[in-house]
Short mmCIF file of C-alpha atoms and ligand atoms in Angstrom, two decimals:
data_model
loop_
_atom_site.label_atom_id
_atom_site.label_comp_id
_atom_site.label_asym_id
_atom_site.label_seq_id
_atom_site.Cartn_x
_atom_site.Cartn_y
_atom_site.Cartn_z
CA UNK A 1 -8.11 -5.09 13.09
CA UNK A 2 -4.88 -5.52 15.08
CA UNK A 3 -2.65 -3.54 12.70
CA UNK A 4 -4.88 -0.48 13.07
CA UNK A 5 -4.70 -0.18 16.90
CA UNK A 6 -1.77 2.28 16.85
CA UNK A 7 -3.64 4.51 14.40
CA UNK A 8 -6.78 4.25 16.53
CA UNK A 9 -4.96 5.37 19.66
CA UNK A 10 -3.87 8.47 17.73
CA UNK A 11 -7.42 9.39 16.73
CA UNK A 12 -7.88 7.70 13.33
CA UNK A 13 -10.90 5.47 12.74
CA UNK A 14 -12.05 3.17 9.96
CA UNK A 15 -15.42 4.42 8.68
CA UNK A 16 -18.26 1.96 8.24
CA UNK A 17 -18.98 1.56 4.51
CA UNK A 18 -21.11 -1.56 4.93
CA UNK A 19 -24.24 0.29 3.82
CA UNK A 20 -22.43 1.79 0.87
CA UNK A 21 -23.98 -0.25 -1.94
CA UNK A 22 -22.33 0.58 -5.25
CA UNK A 23 -22.15 -2.30 -7.73
CA UNK A 24 -20.35 -2.86 -11.02
CA UNK A 25 -22.79 -2.29 -13.87
CA UNK A 26 -25.29 -5.16 -14.44
CA UNK A 27 -23.69 -7.36 -11.79
CA UNK A 28 -24.17 -8.36 -8.16
CA UNK A 29 -20.52 -7.56 -7.52
CA UNK A 30 -19.95 -4.83 -4.96
CA UNK A 31 -17.31 -2.16 -5.66
CA UNK A 32 -14.82 -1.80 -2.80
CA UNK A 33 -14.26 1.92 -3.29
CA UNK A 34 -10.68 2.78 -2.30
CA UNK A 35 -10.98 6.32 -3.62
CA UNK A 36 -13.90 7.11 -1.31
CA UNK A 37 -12.15 5.58 1.69
CA UNK A 38 -8.89 7.36 0.87
CA UNK A 39 -10.77 10.71 0.76
CA UNK A 40 -12.14 9.91 4.20
CA UNK A 41 -8.58 9.49 5.54
CA UNK A 42 -7.57 12.83 3.97
CA UNK A 43 -10.50 14.45 5.83
CA UNK A 44 -9.59 12.72 9.09
CA UNK A 45 -6.01 13.97 8.73
CA UNK A 46 -7.23 17.55 8.15
CA UNK A 47 -9.19 17.35 11.41
CA UNK A 48 -6.63 15.50 13.53
CA UNK A 49 -3.84 17.90 12.62
CA UNK A 50 -5.41 20.67 14.74
CA UNK A 51 -3.09 21.57 17.59
CA UNK A 52 -0.51 18.97 16.57
CA UNK A 53 2.83 19.10 14.78
CA UNK A 54 2.35 19.32 10.98
CA UNK A 55 3.76 16.04 9.58
CA UNK A 56 6.35 16.37 6.83
CA UNK A 57 7.38 13.74 4.28
CA UNK A 58 10.66 13.87 2.32
CA UNK A 59 10.28 12.22 -1.09
CA UNK A 60 13.39 11.20 -3.02
CA UNK A 61 13.00 10.48 -6.73
CA UNK A 62 16.09 9.38 -8.63
CA UNK A 63 16.10 9.20 -12.43
CA UNK A 64 13.46 9.80 -15.08
CA UNK A 65 10.95 6.96 -14.83
CA UNK A 66 7.65 8.54 -16.02
CA UNK A 67 5.41 6.26 -13.90
CA UNK A 68 7.47 7.09 -10.78
CA UNK A 69 7.04 10.81 -11.47
CA UNK A 70 3.25 10.35 -11.63
CA UNK A 71 3.23 8.34 -8.36
CA UNK A 72 5.37 10.97 -6.58
CA UNK A 73 3.15 13.84 -7.82
CA UNK A 74 0.01 11.98 -6.61
CA UNK A 75 1.55 11.53 -3.16
CA UNK A 76 2.57 15.20 -2.90
CA UNK A 77 -0.93 16.29 -4.02
CA UNK A 78 -2.67 14.20 -1.33
CA UNK A 79 -0.29 15.43 1.38
CA UNK A 80 -1.13 19.01 0.40
CA UNK A 81 -4.88 18.27 0.49
CA UNK A 82 -4.51 16.85 4.00
CA UNK A 83 -2.64 19.95 5.19
CA UNK A 84 0.61 17.98 5.59
CA UNK A 85 4.00 19.13 4.29
CA UNK A 86 6.27 17.42 1.81
CA UNK A 87 9.72 18.15 0.45
CA UNK A 88 10.80 16.62 -2.85
CA UNK A 89 14.32 15.78 -3.87
CA UNK A 90 14.39 15.09 -7.62
CA UNK A 91 17.88 13.76 -8.27
CA UNK A 92 19.72 13.36 -11.55
CA UNK A 93 21.13 9.82 -11.50
CA UNK A 94 24.33 10.90 -13.31
CA UNK A 95 25.14 13.44 -10.61
CA UNK A 96 24.49 11.17 -7.64
CA UNK A 97 26.56 8.26 -6.33
CA UNK A 98 25.02 5.75 -3.90
CA UNK A 99 27.04 7.32 -1.08
CA UNK A 100 25.80 10.81 -1.93
CA UNK A 101 22.18 9.59 -1.72
CA UNK A 102 22.90 7.87 1.61
CA UNK A 103 24.45 11.14 2.88
CA UNK A 104 21.23 12.97 1.91
CA UNK A 105 19.11 10.36 3.73
CA UNK A 106 21.31 10.65 6.83
CA UNK A 107 20.83 14.41 6.89
CA UNK A 108 17.04 13.85 6.64
CA UNK A 109 17.27 11.25 9.45
CA UNK A 110 18.79 13.97 11.65
CA UNK A 111 16.29 16.66 10.65
CA UNK A 112 13.62 16.97 13.36
CA UNK A 113 11.25 18.63 10.90
CA UNK A 114 11.15 15.52 8.69
CA UNK A 115 8.86 12.72 9.95
CA UNK A 116 8.96 10.35 7.00
CA UNK A 117 11.41 9.52 4.21
CA UNK A 118 10.23 7.83 1.03
CA UNK A 119 12.58 6.66 -1.72
CA UNK A 120 10.47 6.06 -4.83
CA UNK A 121 11.10 2.60 -6.31
CA UNK A 122 12.28 1.21 -8.66
CA UNK A 123 15.70 2.86 -8.56
CA UNK A 124 17.87 3.10 -11.67
CA UNK A 125 19.87 -0.15 -12.10
CA UNK A 126 23.23 1.29 -11.02
CA UNK A 127 22.02 1.68 -7.41
CA UNK A 128 21.68 -1.02 -4.75
CA UNK A 129 18.20 -0.30 -3.37
CA UNK A 130 18.77 -2.38 -0.20
CA UNK A 131 21.80 -0.26 0.79
CA UNK A 132 19.88 2.93 0.14
CA UNK A 133 16.66 1.90 1.91
CA UNK A 134 18.58 0.51 4.91
CA UNK A 135 20.07 3.94 5.56
CA UNK A 136 16.60 5.29 6.48
CA UNK A 137 15.96 5.51 10.22
CA UNK A 138 13.27 2.84 11.01
CA UNK A 139 11.07 5.44 12.73
CA UNK A 140 11.05 7.48 9.49
CA UNK A 141 10.49 4.46 7.19
CA UNK A 142 6.87 5.37 6.46
CA UNK A 143 6.74 2.79 3.64
CA UNK A 144 7.24 0.09 6.30
CA UNK A 145 9.79 -1.78 4.13
CA UNK A 146 12.72 -2.06 6.56
CA UNK A 147 13.51 -5.29 8.42
CA UNK A 148 12.73 -3.58 11.74
CA UNK A 149 9.22 -2.63 10.64
CA UNK A 150 8.57 -5.90 8.79
CA UNK A 151 9.64 -7.67 12.01
CA UNK A 152 7.13 -5.71 14.05
CA UNK A 153 4.43 -6.81 11.60
CA UNK A 154 5.62 -10.44 11.57
CA UNK A 155 5.58 -10.67 15.39
CA UNK A 156 2.20 -8.95 15.59
CA UNK A 157 3.53 -6.07 17.73
CA UNK A 158 2.47 -3.42 15.20
CA UNK A 159 4.36 -0.65 17.00
CA UNK A 160 5.78 0.90 13.83
CA UNK A 161 4.85 1.60 10.19
CA UNK A 162 2.97 -1.17 8.35
CA UNK A 163 3.67 -1.56 4.59
CA UNK A 164 1.24 0.85 2.90
CA UNK A 165 -0.30 -1.29 0.12
CA UNK A 166 -1.24 -4.35 2.22
CA UNK A 167 -2.24 -2.11 5.13
CA UNK A 168 -4.56 -0.23 2.74
CA UNK A 169 -6.11 -3.53 1.60
CA UNK A 170 -6.80 -4.54 5.22
CA UNK A 171 -8.42 -1.19 6.02
CA UNK A 172 -10.57 -1.43 2.88
CA UNK A 173 -11.78 -4.96 3.74
CA UNK A 174 -12.52 -3.84 7.30
CA UNK A 175 -14.47 -0.72 6.18
CA UNK A 176 -16.75 -2.95 4.10
CA UNK A 177 -17.33 -5.30 7.04
CA UNK A 178 -15.55 -8.26 5.44
CA UNK A 179 -14.82 -10.78 8.18
CA UNK A 180 -11.45 -12.51 7.93
CA UNK A 181 -11.46 -14.91 10.87
CA UNK A 182 -11.31 -18.50 9.62
CA UNK A 183 -11.62 -17.47 5.95
CA UNK A 184 -9.50 -19.14 3.28
CA UNK A 185 -7.39 -16.39 1.72
CA UNK A 186 -4.97 -16.79 -1.18
CA UNK A 187 -2.28 -14.16 -1.73
CA UNK A 188 -0.81 -14.33 -5.22
CA UNK A 189 2.69 -12.85 -4.96
CA UNK A 190 5.40 -13.02 -2.29
CA UNK A 191 7.27 -9.74 -2.69
CA UNK A 192 8.57 -7.95 0.40
CA UNK A 193 6.46 -4.89 -0.29
CA UNK A 194 3.10 -6.51 -1.11
CA UNK A 195 2.69 -10.30 -0.96
CA UNK A 196 4.57 -11.19 2.24
CA UNK A 197 3.23 -8.39 4.47
CA UNK A 198 -0.25 -8.97 2.98
CA UNK A 199 -0.24 -12.63 4.02
CA UNK A 200 1.07 -11.79 7.49
CA UNK A 201 -1.62 -9.14 7.99
CA UNK A 202 -4.40 -11.54 6.97
CA UNK A 203 -2.92 -14.14 9.32
CA UNK A 204 -2.85 -11.65 12.20
CA UNK A 205 -6.61 -11.28 11.77
CA UNK A 206 -7.08 -15.06 11.84
CA UNK A 207 -7.50 -15.86 8.13
CA UNK A 208 -6.11 -19.17 6.85
CA UNK A 209 -3.52 -17.97 4.38
CA UNK A 210 -1.99 -19.59 1.29
CA UNK A 211 0.90 -17.81 -0.42
CA UNK A 212 1.05 -18.47 -4.17
CA UNK A 213 3.93 -17.37 -6.39
CA UNK A 214 5.57 -17.94 -9.76
CA UNK A 215 6.54 -21.53 -8.87
CA UNK A 216 3.13 -22.50 -7.47
CA UNK A 217 1.47 -25.46 -9.20
CA UNK A 218 -2.30 -25.60 -9.80
CA UNK A 219 -2.86 -21.92 -9.05
CA UNK A 220 -6.32 -22.03 -10.61
CA UNK A 221 -7.50 -24.86 -8.31
CA UNK A 222 -6.00 -23.12 -5.26
CA UNK A 223 -7.84 -19.91 -6.14
CA UNK A 224 -11.11 -21.75 -6.77
CA UNK A 225 -11.16 -22.86 -3.12
CA UNK A 226 -10.46 -19.35 -1.79
CA UNK A 227 -13.03 -17.08 -0.16
CA UNK A 228 -10.67 -14.12 -0.51
CA UNK A 229 -8.18 -13.65 -3.36
CA UNK A 230 -5.48 -10.97 -3.28
CA UNK A 231 -3.99 -10.67 -6.78
CA UNK A 232 -0.48 -9.15 -6.63
CA UNK A 233 1.44 -11.07 -9.29
CA UNK A 234 2.14 -8.10 -11.56
CA UNK A 235 0.59 -9.97 -14.54
CA UNK A 236 -2.04 -8.00 -16.48
CA UNK A 237 -5.57 -9.49 -16.25
CA UNK A 238 -4.17 -12.91 -15.35
CA UNK A 239 -6.96 -13.82 -12.90
CA UNK A 240 -9.92 -14.71 -15.11
CA UNK A 241 -13.40 -15.71 -13.93
CA UNK A 242 -12.57 -19.44 -14.02
CA UNK A 243 -10.08 -18.86 -11.14
CA UNK A 244 -12.82 -17.47 -8.91
CA UNK A 245 -15.56 -19.27 -6.99
CA UNK A 246 -19.06 -17.79 -6.82
CA UNK A 247 -19.19 -15.02 -4.22
CA UNK A 248 -15.44 -14.80 -3.59
CA UNK A 249 -14.01 -11.42 -2.56
CA UNK A 250 -11.28 -10.31 -4.94
CA UNK A 251 -8.69 -7.59 -4.32
CA UNK A 252 -6.75 -6.41 -7.36
CA UNK A 253 -3.37 -4.94 -6.38
CA UNK A 254 -1.90 -4.89 -9.90
CA UNK A 255 -1.52 -1.71 -11.95
CA UNK A 256 -0.59 -1.87 -15.62
CA UNK A 257 -0.90 0.54 -18.52
CA UNK A 258 -2.37 -1.06 -21.65
CA UNK A 259 -1.36 -0.17 -25.22
CA UNK A 260 -4.46 2.04 -25.52
CA UNK A 261 -3.25 4.04 -22.49
CA UNK A 262 -5.94 2.73 -20.12
CA UNK A 263 -5.07 1.20 -16.75
CA UNK A 264 -5.81 -2.41 -15.84
CA UNK A 265 -5.03 -4.70 -12.93
CA UNK A 266 -4.07 -8.35 -12.43
CA UNK A 267 -7.77 -9.27 -12.50
CA UNK A 268 -9.71 -9.74 -15.73
CA UNK A 269 -12.98 -7.74 -16.03
CA UNK A 270 -14.94 -11.04 -16.39
CA UNK A 271 -14.37 -11.66 -12.65
CA UNK A 272 -17.13 -9.12 -11.90
CA UNK A 273 -19.68 -11.68 -13.14
CA UNK A 274 -18.73 -14.11 -10.35
CA UNK A 275 -17.17 -12.31 -7.41
CA UNK A 276 -19.30 -10.80 -4.64
CA UNK A 277 -16.90 -7.88 -4.19
CA UNK A 278 -13.97 -6.50 -6.17
CA UNK A 279 -11.61 -3.53 -6.02
CA UNK A 280 -11.62 -1.41 -9.20
CA UNK A 281 -8.47 -0.36 -11.08
CA UNK A 282 -8.04 2.58 -10.90
CA UNK A 283 -9.79 3.65 -7.69
CA UNK A 284 -9.22 0.63 -5.45
CA UNK A 285 -5.91 -0.31 -3.83
CA UNK A 286 -3.88 2.58 -5.38
CA UNK A 287 -5.58 5.42 -3.44
CA UNK A 288 -5.53 3.31 -0.25
CA UNK A 289 -1.74 2.95 -0.56
CA UNK A 290 -1.36 6.75 -0.53
CA UNK A 291 -3.87 7.08 2.33
CA UNK A 292 -1.79 4.71 4.47
CA UNK A 293 1.37 6.68 3.61
CA UNK A 294 -0.40 9.73 4.98
CA UNK A 295 -1.43 7.83 8.10
CA UNK A 296 2.06 6.35 8.66
CA UNK A 297 3.62 9.83 8.33
CA UNK A 298 1.10 11.26 10.80
CA UNK A 299 1.87 8.47 13.27
CA UNK A 300 5.61 9.07 12.86
CA UNK A 301 5.01 12.71 13.84
CA UNK A 302 2.39 12.17 16.55
CA UNK A 303 2.76 8.76 18.16
CA UNK A 304 4.51 9.29 21.48
CA UNK A 305 5.53 5.63 21.65
CA UNK A 306 7.37 6.03 18.33
CA UNK A 307 10.96 4.99 19.06
CA UNK A 308 13.64 7.26 17.59
P1 NAD B 1 6.92 -8.18 -7.83
O1 NAD B 1 7.23 -8.32 -9.27
O2 NAD B 1 7.99 -7.78 -6.88
O3 NAD B 1 6.31 -9.55 -7.28
C1 NAD B 1 5.40 -10.30 -8.04
C2 NAD B 1 5.13 -11.59 -7.32
O4 NAD B 1 4.17 -12.31 -8.07
C3 NAD B 1 6.34 -12.47 -7.16
O5 NAD B 1 6.40 -12.93 -5.83
C4 NAD B 1 6.09 -13.65 -8.12
O6 NAD B 1 6.55 -14.88 -7.58
C5 NAD B 1 4.59 -13.65 -8.27
N1 NAD B 1 4.17 -14.06 -9.61
C6 NAD B 1 4.60 -13.57 -10.79
N2 NAD B 1 4.00 -14.23 -11.81
C7 NAD B 1 3.17 -15.15 -11.26
C8 NAD B 1 2.28 -16.11 -11.78
N3 NAD B 1 2.12 -16.28 -13.09
N4 NAD B 1 1.60 -16.87 -10.90
C9 NAD B 1 1.73 -16.71 -9.57
N5 NAD B 1 2.56 -15.80 -9.03
C10 NAD B 1 3.27 -15.03 -9.85
O7 NAD B 1 5.69 -7.16 -7.75
P2 NAD B 1 5.11 -6.35 -6.50
O8 NAD B 1 5.96 -5.19 -6.23
O9 NAD B 1 4.76 -7.29 -5.41
O10 NAD B 1 3.77 -5.77 -7.18
C11 NAD B 1 2.77 -6.63 -7.67
C12 NAD B 1 1.78 -5.82 -8.50
O11 NAD B 1 1.17 -4.85 -7.66
C13 NAD B 1 2.38 -5.03 -9.66
O12 NAD B 1 1.44 -4.98 -10.71
C14 NAD B 1 2.58 -3.64 -9.09
O13 NAD B 1 2.57 -2.64 -10.08
C15 NAD B 1 1.37 -3.54 -8.21
N6 NAD B 1 1.52 -2.63 -7.07
C16 NAD B 1 0.47 -1.80 -6.86
C17 NAD B 1 0.50 -0.93 -5.79
C18 NAD B 1 -0.67 -0.04 -5.57
O14 NAD B 1 -0.54 0.95 -4.85
N7 NAD B 1 -1.83 -0.36 -6.13
C19 NAD B 1 1.60 -0.91 -4.94
C20 NAD B 1 2.64 -1.81 -5.15
C21 NAD B 1 2.57 -2.67 -6.23
#
C-alpha cells in the first residue's frame, strides 16, 4: 500500500490477519476487527520506541462537547498505553479568543518537545476552524487535514501525515488481504477529513473510485454495482441490505449514539446477511483512527525526512 511506505521505512508493518476468521453470528460475513489491529499498532509502538525520542502529542479541546471529551480521553489513554506522551489543553471557550488559541498553537509549533498538535473538532460556533487549523505547522499536523498534507496525498507523494480515518481504513483492508486494484469502490461522503482523502487513497492503490454525496442520484443502484462500499455519510443505518451486492466488502465509518445509548454506524445490521466482510461499530474504524494518530505522531518524531 503506497500510503504506508513512510511508516514501513520507520519500522512499522501491517500484520497479516488473513487467517483471522471471526464472523458475525450466523452469517458468512467476516468481521474486519479494527480493535485487534489497533492493539497491534500499540504493541508495535511500544517496541519501536526503544532508543528513540518519545513522541508527544498536544491535544487542544475547546468547549464542553461531551462526545469530544470522550474522544480526547480515548486518544490520551492509547498514547499512554503505547508509552507515548500527551499534553492536554482543555480551554474554556468564554476565556479564549481565536487569536489566543492561535498564539497557543504557535508556541506549540515552536516547542521541540511537541511532535503533533491535534485540535479536537467540532469547535464551538464562534471560532473559525480553518483559521485555527491553518496555524498548525504542517509537520505537526498529525491529523493530516492541512492543505499541505492533503496535497501530498493527492499527488501520491505520501511524505507527510495521511488523514487518520481513511488511512486506518486502508490499513485494515490491507491487513485482511483485500485487493483493491481494479475493484469498483464507492465512497459515500466527500468531506475533507473522510470522504475525499478516502477516495484518493483507494485511487492510489488502483481502485476505480466513485464519490457519492448528498446530491448524488440513484445512490442505491451505484452501491449495488460496488465491490467495496465505504459508508461515511453521517446518516444512522442508512445503508440497508438492498444497497449491497452479494459478497461486497462494506466499511462503516459512521458513529452515532442511539436513543437507547448504544452506538450504531451508517450501515444497517441487515447488511451482515449479504456482505462478505464488514467493519463493526464500535470496534472497526474508530480504533483504527486512533492507531493512525499514534503512527502519524511517531513519524513526526522519528522520520528524518520530515520537513520542519
Ligand atoms: P460530514 O457531515 O462532514 O460529511 C458527510 C458527507 O456525507 C457529506 O459529504 C455529504 O454530502 C454526504 N451525505 C450526507 N447525506 C448523504 C446521503 N443521504 N447520501 C449520500 N451522501 C450523503 O461528515 P464526516 O466528518 O465526513 O463524517 C462522516 C461520518 O463518519 C460521521 O458519522 C462521523 O461521525 C463519522 N466519523 C467517524 C470517525 C471514526 O473515527 N470512526 C472519524 C470521522 C468521522
